[in-house]
Amino acid sequence: MTRVAPNSGREGVSLRLMTPVAAPKASRRTPADKHDERRKALAESALRTLGELGYARSSLREIANNSEFSHGVVHYYFNDKLELIVYCVRYYKETCVHRYDGVVAEATSPDDLAERFGDKLVETIVEEAPMHRLWYDLRSQSMFEESLREAVTQIDQSLEDMIARIVDRYATLAGAEPAIAAPVAYGMFDGIFQQALLGHLNGREGALEDLRAQVVGLMPMLLAPAKA
Amino acid sequence: MTRVAPNSGREGVSLRLMTPVAAPKASRRTPADKHDERRKALAESALRTLGELGYARSSLREIANNSEFSHGVVHYYFNDKLELIVYCVRYYKETCVHRYDGVVAEATSPDDLAERFGDKLVETIVEEAPMHRLWYDLRSQSMFEESLREAVTQIDQSLEDMIARIVDRYATLAGAEPAIAAPVAYGMFDGIFQQALLGHLNGREGALEDLRAQVVGLMPMLLAPAKA
DNA sequence: CGCTAATCTTGACGACTGTCAAGATTTCTC
DNA sequence: GAGAAATCTTGACAGTCGTCAAGATTAGCG
């Protein structure tokens, strides 16, 4: 009698499709929805531990101890440790890729956009450093662990798109064209962001102010002269 | 009778200083030197396993199995696993930071330098991808493990210096001044290099050619117009 | 209420880990 | 070549790990 977690397909969409969604207001809480909510609650708990200890040192028991669940329940909602962790990072990064949407929407000038962008980058390092280091940890692990690559590639792509939206908006506000392609822009910003995160975790004074200044100084260089 | 590895001070310099170095040609092989050689041999074996499995999944037994040593000998030459791994990465990165010295010395024009640089970057990804992913792994781990930060910071600094030498030489050849500071340049190149490495490991066609083109295209943007 | 299915807890398993110590083996020195 | 020091092997230790299964508990429904 092997126990198999129901709704364990990726993203847990399958079961939800089976519930009758005839009346838009009816069936507020189908059991499948509750199952999904539980997974999210478990993921949020797990993210605390993962952000503190990293991928390798986070045992399922430690994750469960720092939550309201017991260590066995993990295998009820996830097939194995990897599925839990991939779910967690995907869950977190969902909220991540829209972090700068406000910046893009509200900026009134190129300089304004650059400054708001720099501020947001600094802010997220201060407030969510554990999540960011977890992301870099997982991305590094994906270089060794084949089964992580699909999720990491997808997240990386969505982050690249996020940066592309900023650069495009910046160019539009400046009445110019971007001088570099999206992958380059993403790689660059990701690189200096990673350095700032490292400096911040090392307690290096000025790491965050440097990041802000670097971003503001870099943005104008991303534009082609004026027009073709 | 606790066993303590002799010459276990960092970098193993202390004992060597005790050997009489009066005659320049005498005492070719002091026992301390042999001890150091053994550490290096062990490190080279360990690097193969570390590059294959990464930091967390490389057990001391696995490292020893892929070498000519037994698993117990590790504690004769290193105090613990961390000291071994830090020694390994330091050992490897020593040869790493001079990879582009030839490029700097031989380049005859800015464009020539940019192309040689791009070629070398591609070459090292092809030939030493496991070493590079190990480095990114270790750097990510240092965000969680305090005891890794000193070594990682030092290596990162020497890599930044390496990039600075390239940018400076590029500017000199072009008769201009660098438009960006060394930390920014390093962060940028490290970022796009990391993306290329990820793409290469993912089997993405064109990842290496993209890197080469990105670098060649990026270099001119690192220069301030002409002169002050 | 009573029954069934979903959910959760508990405890155990085999495997693997870093570390260490005792003894075997080799190397060096006189 | 004998004695001593350095080097290496082997085996064991106390933990921790992911995983799983059996049973307890709860929730949903007629």
XYZ file of C-alpha atoms (C1' of nucleotides) in Angstrom:
516
model
C 0.000 0.000 0.000
C 2.359 2.645 -1.175
C 1.395 6.143 -0.275
C 1.287 8.487 -3.184
C 0.705 12.157 -2.728
C -2.358 13.140 -4.680
C -1.965 16.057 -6.990
C 1.752 15.587 -7.153
C 2.004 16.506 -10.790
C 4.199 19.489 -11.448
C 2.611 22.718 -10.344
C -0.399 20.793 -9.139
C -2.653 21.920 -11.921
C -4.081 18.617 -12.965
C -6.442 18.003 -10.090
C -7.770 21.491 -10.082
C -8.928 21.049 -13.627
C -11.104 18.171 -12.497
C -13.146 20.250 -10.085
C -16.302 21.690 -11.576
C -15.768 25.391 -12.088
C -19.208 25.946 -13.537
C -20.407 28.674 -11.226
C -17.729 31.321 -10.817
C -18.600 31.900 -7.192
C -19.351 28.351 -6.151
C -16.893 25.807 -4.752
C -14.634 28.273 -3.037
C -12.506 25.596 -1.473
C -12.172 22.455 -3.409
C -9.989 19.821 -1.686
C -7.448 20.276 -4.420
C -7.174 23.944 -3.579
C -6.662 23.103 0.039
C -3.938 20.720 -0.975
C -2.247 23.484 -2.899
C -2.554 25.896 -0.008
C -0.893 23.367 2.220
C 1.960 23.007 -0.189
C 2.424 26.748 -0.223
C 2.336 26.957 3.552
C 4.902 24.218 3.746
C 6.989 25.970 1.125
C 6.953 29.219 3.066
C 8.145 27.455 6.167
C 10.796 25.618 4.234
C 12.055 28.817 2.643
C 12.973 30.193 6.045
C 15.206 27.233 6.760
C 16.579 27.060 3.226
C 17.489 30.722 3.283
C 19.275 30.218 6.556
C 21.186 27.017 5.884
C 21.300 26.687 2.114
C 20.399 23.750 -0.059
C 22.824 21.094 1.121
C 22.625 21.687 4.862
C 18.850 21.921 5.062
C 17.589 18.531 6.120
C 13.937 17.672 5.895
C 13.860 17.257 9.653
C 15.283 20.715 10.177
C 12.809 22.172 7.718
C 9.948 20.451 9.516
C 11.200 21.499 12.941
C 11.131 25.149 11.911
C 7.527 24.752 10.864
C 4.234 23.589 12.279
C 4.533 20.243 10.562
C 6.176 16.968 11.347
C 9.020 15.661 9.241
C 6.957 12.906 7.687
C 4.371 15.195 6.181
C 6.833 16.433 3.609
C 6.563 13.177 1.705
C 2.829 13.495 1.717
C 2.941 16.708 -0.264
C 6.169 16.220 -2.184
C 7.682 13.147 -3.727
C 11.165 13.893 -2.505
C 13.444 16.595 -1.207
C 14.294 17.935 -4.623
C 10.695 18.456 -5.591
C 10.110 20.404 -2.388
C 13.073 22.664 -2.936
C 12.344 23.316 -6.585
C 8.768 24.119 -5.640
C 10.003 26.506 -2.953
C 12.327 28.467 -5.187
C 9.772 28.623 -7.963
C 7.218 29.855 -5.466
C 9.508 32.569 -4.204
C 10.722 33.702 -7.591
C 7.131 34.162 -8.743
C 6.892 37.200 -6.530
C 10.424 38.160 -7.466
C 10.064 38.754 -11.154
C 7.553 41.539 -10.647
C 9.556 43.415 -8.061
C 10.443 46.189 -10.464
C 7.124 46.473 -12.278
C 6.283 49.469 -10.118
C 9.570 51.077 -10.998
C 8.907 50.603 -14.683
C 5.380 51.938 -14.395
C 6.018 54.971 -12.234
C 9.344 56.290 -13.486
C 9.001 59.663 -15.159
C 12.464 60.080 -16.649
C 15.528 57.987 -17.424
C 17.372 59.259 -14.377
C 14.333 58.686 -12.214
C 14.094 55.123 -13.457
C 17.761 54.455 -12.824
C 17.559 55.744 -9.280
C 14.396 53.858 -8.437
C 15.933 50.715 -9.892
C 19.077 51.113 -7.805
C 17.030 51.772 -4.693
C 14.973 48.655 -5.227
C 18.038 46.511 -5.745
C 19.523 47.738 -2.504
C 16.230 47.280 -0.732
C 15.848 43.671 -1.742
C 19.364 42.839 -0.606
C 18.651 44.325 2.781
C 15.284 42.660 3.174
C 15.725 39.355 1.400
C 19.380 38.472 1.430
C 18.703 34.876 2.567
C 16.393 34.300 -0.383
C 18.902 35.632 -2.854
C 21.752 33.545 -1.580
C 19.479 30.539 -1.743
C 18.844 31.308 -5.375
C 22.527 31.527 -6.159
C 23.091 28.346 -4.211
C 20.466 26.510 -6.207
C 21.735 27.846 -9.501
C 25.211 26.637 -8.653
C 23.868 23.256 -7.655
C 22.128 23.023 -11.016
C 25.568 22.979 -12.611
C 26.086 19.595 -10.958
C 22.559 18.261 -10.599
C 20.882 17.669 -13.900
C 17.418 17.520 -12.406
C 17.606 21.114 -11.234
C 18.451 22.623 -14.567
C 15.007 22.914 -16.056
C 13.640 24.951 -13.171
C 16.767 27.078 -12.918
C 16.763 27.823 -16.630
C 13.142 28.909 -16.501
C 13.702 31.186 -13.535
C 16.812 32.656 -15.078
C 14.863 33.397 -18.230
C 12.106 35.157 -16.343
C 14.690 37.234 -14.519
C 16.262 38.142 -17.814
C 12.870 39.238 -19.102
C 12.445 41.341 -16.001
C 15.712 43.151 -16.662
C 14.804 43.532 -20.318
C 11.599 45.351 -19.355
C 13.608 47.803 -17.308
C 16.186 48.443 -20.007
C 13.488 48.841 -22.649
C 11.558 51.286 -20.541
C 14.736 53.178 -19.789
C 15.522 53.443 -23.490
C 12.013 54.555 -24.287
C 12.113 57.285 -21.671
C 15.446 58.432 -23.085
C 14.187 58.326 -26.657
C 16.903 55.874 -27.622
C 17.498 52.249 -28.383
C 19.155 49.737 -26.055
C 22.756 49.174 -27.081
C 22.982 45.685 -25.644
C 20.932 42.544 -25.873
C 18.838 41.284 -22.981
C 21.122 38.363 -22.017
C 24.095 40.690 -21.695
C 22.177 43.198 -19.633
C 20.933 40.464 -17.344
C 24.366 38.926 -16.959
C 25.887 42.263 -16.113
C 23.348 43.306 -13.519
C 23.241 39.845 -12.040
C 27.007 39.899 -11.713
C 27.277 43.187 -9.886
C 24.234 42.287 -7.806
C 25.931 39.089 -6.731
C 29.057 40.987 -5.792
C 27.014 43.419 -3.745
C 25.256 40.555 -2.002
C 28.586 38.959 -1.171
C 29.917 42.260 0.128
C 26.788 42.817 2.181
C 26.955 39.372 3.754
C 30.633 39.947 4.471
C 29.662 43.053 6.375
C 31.560 45.273 3.994
C 30.586 48.860 4.606
C 29.428 50.668 1.525
C 28.599 47.558 -0.456
C 25.022 48.681 -0.907
C 25.798 52.300 -1.664
C 28.310 51.090 -4.208
C 25.692 48.963 -5.891
C 23.303 51.869 -6.143
C 25.976 54.123 -7.619
C 27.156 51.424 -10.003
C 23.667 50.882 -11.358
C 22.975 54.566 -11.814
C 26.317 54.981 -13.530
C 25.840 51.961 -15.743
C 22.387 52.617 -17.129
C 23.362 55.415 -19.556
C 25.965 53.143 -21.084
C 23.251 50.708 -22.116
C 21.878 53.105 -24.706
C 22.849 53.455 -28.301
C 23.612 57.096 -29.224
C 20.222 58.246 -30.373
C 18.507 56.648 -33.310
C 19.267 54.658 -36.409
C 48.224 10.277 21.371
C 46.352 12.559 19.084
C 47.643 12.704 15.579
C 48.373 16.182 14.387
C 49.358 16.885 10.842
C 52.706 18.599 10.882
C 52.959 21.748 8.873
C 49.255 22.261 9.039
C 49.495 26.008 9.357
C 47.802 27.845 6.532
C 49.694 27.569 3.269
C 52.262 25.405 4.985
C 54.946 28.037 5.001
C 55.973 27.850 8.619
C 57.954 24.634 8.570
C 59.772 25.493 5.420
C 61.202 28.531 7.132
C 62.833 26.251 9.679
C 64.900 24.381 7.154
C 68.379 25.784 6.644
C 68.533 27.429 3.259
C 72.159 28.447 3.551
C 73.467 26.859 0.390
C 71.182 27.679 -2.537
C 71.714 24.299 -4.094
C 71.803 22.150 -0.986
C 68.819 20.412 0.619
C 66.797 19.985 -2.505
C 64.115 18.013 -0.785
C 63.512 18.921 2.783
C 60.813 16.812 4.449
C 58.667 19.900 4.675
C 58.818 20.288 0.925
C 57.835 16.701 0.450
C 54.935 17.279 2.767
C 53.831 20.201 0.643
C 54.149 18.201 -2.519
C 51.946 15.539 -1.042
C 49.331 18.109 -0.167
C 49.371 19.350 -3.720
C 49.109 15.860 -5.144
C 46.184 15.181 -2.870
C 44.621 18.488 -3.847
C 44.886 17.674 -7.529
C 43.172 14.362 -7.005
C 40.520 15.988 -4.871
C 39.859 18.653 -7.484
C 38.785 16.020 -9.970
C 36.119 14.730 -7.617
C 35.126 18.186 -6.436
C 34.710 19.397 -9.982
C 32.543 16.411 -10.735
C 30.295 16.322 -7.690
C 30.522 19.775 -6.164
C 31.237 20.787 -2.625
C 28.378 19.200 -0.709
C 28.263 15.844 -2.446
C 31.990 15.177 -2.377
C 32.657 12.941 0.589
C 36.175 12.380 1.804
C 35.845 8.708 0.959
C 34.807 9.495 -2.584
C 37.692 11.906 -2.940
C 40.096 9.275 -1.651
C 38.637 6.564 -3.877
C 39.294 8.637 -6.975
C 42.909 8.999 -5.927
C 45.866 6.864 -4.983
C 45.301 7.471 -1.284
C 43.147 5.939 1.378
C 40.410 7.906 3.034
C 42.259 8.242 6.321
C 45.272 10.007 4.866
C 43.262 13.140 4.325
C 43.321 13.893 8.033
C 47.039 13.455 8.050
C 47.533 16.344 5.660
C 44.489 18.431 6.460
C 42.750 19.135 9.720
C 39.266 18.720 8.301
C 37.259 18.672 5.120
C 36.933 22.411 4.927
C 40.673 22.968 5.070
C 41.156 20.494 2.248
C 38.600 22.136 0.024
C 39.767 25.659 0.672
C 43.315 24.524 -0.055
C 42.158 22.920 -3.296
C 40.346 25.952 -4.622
C 43.162 28.268 -3.616
C 45.584 25.952 -5.338
C 43.579 25.940 -8.531
C 42.868 29.649 -8.602
C 46.572 30.386 -8.302
C 47.013 29.232 -11.860
C 43.755 30.890 -12.796
C 44.548 34.502 -12.112
C 47.348 34.574 -14.660
C 45.370 32.988 -17.461
C 45.104 36.244 -19.372
C 48.578 37.575 -18.742
C 49.631 36.392 -22.166
C 46.671 38.138 -23.724
C 47.618 41.369 -22.012
C 51.245 41.045 -23.021
C 50.799 40.049 -26.630
C 47.821 42.068 -27.784
C 48.768 44.666 -30.378
C 45.562 46.651 -30.630
C 42.321 47.129 -28.706
C 40.394 44.913 -31.083
C 43.099 42.288 -30.943
C 42.988 42.314 -27.162
C 39.210 42.014 -27.097
C 39.247 39.053 -29.434
C 42.021 37.250 -27.618
C 40.230 37.824 -24.358
C 36.994 36.438 -25.721
C 38.802 33.427 -27.143
C 40.462 32.672 -23.832
C 37.193 32.924 -21.958
C 35.594 30.445 -24.307
C 38.604 28.183 -24.127
C 38.592 27.973 -20.363
C 34.903 27.126 -20.290
C 35.480 24.301 -22.728
C 38.527 22.937 -20.942
C 37.816 23.643 -17.311
C 34.090 23.837 -16.843
C 34.151 21.553 -13.761
C 36.652 23.830 -12.051
C 34.598 26.917 -12.742
C 31.381 25.442 -11.465
C 33.241 24.355 -8.372
C 34.323 27.927 -7.832
C 30.782 29.226 -8.145
C 29.619 26.492 -5.843
C 32.159 27.421 -3.235
C 31.401 31.115 -3.530
C 27.725 30.424 -3.018
C 28.496 28.260 -0.004
C 30.497 31.104 1.466
C 27.257 33.052 1.699
C 26.143 30.521 4.289
C 29.406 29.277 5.761
C 31.304 31.983 7.555
C 34.566 30.049 7.543
C 34.748 30.087 3.750
C 34.441 33.821 3.350
C 38.028 34.827 3.879
C 39.364 32.562 1.157
C 36.528 33.433 -1.216
C 37.009 37.141 -0.696
C 40.713 36.856 -1.423
C 40.176 34.868 -4.584
C 37.447 37.201 -5.758
C 39.777 40.134 -5.236
C 42.559 38.540 -7.257
C 40.099 37.822 -10.053
C 38.985 41.426 -9.980
C 42.616 42.515 -10.263
C 43.024 40.203 -13.213
C 40.091 41.823 -15.010
C 41.405 45.261 -14.097
C 44.705 44.499 -15.811
C 42.859 43.606 -18.973
C 40.658 46.682 -18.958
C 43.605 48.934 -18.207
C 45.650 47.470 -21.019
C 42.688 47.771 -23.328
C 42.305 51.431 -22.459
C 45.998 52.075 -22.921
C 46.015 50.462 -26.340
C 43.022 52.596 -27.279
C 44.586 55.749 -25.901
C 41.676 56.279 -23.568
C 40.680 55.959 -19.938
C 38.480 53.194 -18.471
C 34.952 54.441 -17.982
C 34.123 52.048 -15.190
C 35.744 51.008 -11.960
C 37.360 47.621 -11.514
C 34.628 46.104 -9.282
C 31.975 46.934 -11.863
C 34.012 45.505 -14.710
C 34.658 42.335 -12.769
C 31.031 41.961 -11.773
C 29.895 42.419 -15.345
C 32.278 39.952 -16.912
C 31.787 37.463 -14.142
C 28.051 37.687 -14.654
C 28.047 37.026 -18.375
C 30.725 34.380 -17.915
C 28.531 32.605 -15.420
C 25.601 32.733 -17.814
C 27.746 31.285 -20.567
C 28.929 28.520 -18.272
C 25.350 27.691 -17.362
C 24.359 27.684 -21.002
C 27.307 25.494 -21.915
C 26.526 22.967 -19.188
C 22.921 22.968 -20.306
C 24.101 22.012 -23.754
C 22.754 25.204 -25.251
C 24.139 25.609 -28.732
C 25.806 28.909 -29.326
C 26.406 29.684 -25.674
C 30.147 29.975 -26.233
C 29.932 31.921 -29.461
C 27.526 34.276 -27.744
C 29.995 34.840 -24.950
C 32.769 35.672 -27.373
C 30.577 38.119 -29.267
C 29.283 39.676 -26.065
C 32.764 40.311 -24.775
C 33.990 41.792 -28.028
C 30.933 43.981 -28.184
C 31.193 45.050 -24.576
C 34.804 46.117 -24.414
C 34.459 49.382 -26.347
C 31.733 50.468 -23.963
C 34.173 50.322 -21.072
C 36.101 53.326 -22.348
C 35.556 56.978 -21.624
C 35.358 59.031 -24.836
C 38.978 60.014 -25.255
C 40.708 62.142 -22.685
C 39.988 64.610 -19.919
C -24.005 9.302 14.192
C -21.074 6.195 11.273
C -18.194 5.423 7.504
C -14.733 6.600 4.385
C -11.035 9.109 2.680
C -7.749 12.502 3.563
C -4.242 14.049 6.566
C -0.735 13.733 9.923
C 2.514 11.531 13.562
C 5.702 8.432 14.952
C 9.249 5.333 14.671
C 12.212 2.742 12.219
C 15.382 1.166 8.191
C 19.731 1.213 5.770
C 23.086 4.055 3.927
C 26.299 7.523 4.288
C 29.002 11.078 6.687
C 33.382 13.341 9.130
C 36.410 12.101 12.397
C 39.622 9.617 14.866
C 42.815 6.090 16.793
C 45.462 1.911 16.758
C 48.493 -0.558 14.291
C 51.038 -1.727 9.873
C 54.300 -0.048 6.680
C 57.692 2.740 4.704
C 61.409 6.076 4.840
C 65.167 8.237 6.814
C 69.244 8.581 9.714
C 73.158 7.114 12.172
C 71.157 -2.937 9.389
C 68.949 -1.197 13.715
C 66.138 2.262 15.675
C 63.244 6.173 15.132
C 60.323 9.085 12.794
C 57.193 9.809 9.185
C 53.561 8.021 6.523
C 49.722 5.281 5.428
C 45.825 1.637 6.059
C 42.149 -0.147 8.270
C 38.334 -0.354 11.016
C 35.308 1.614 13.999
C 32.536 5.509 16.372
C 28.550 8.459 16.803
C 25.625 11.203 13.967
C 22.651 12.476 10.355
C 20.412 11.753 6.222
C 16.207 10.628 2.901
C 12.757 7.538 2.732
C 9.028 4.870 3.915
C 5.194 2.362 6.274
C 1.963 1.447 9.918
C -1.120 3.439 12.743
C -3.441 7.613 14.909
C -6.147 11.553 14.014
C -9.094 14.540 11.622
C -12.386 16.124 8.131
C -16.134 15.381 4.832
C -20.422 13.371 3.751
C -24.529 10.385 3.710
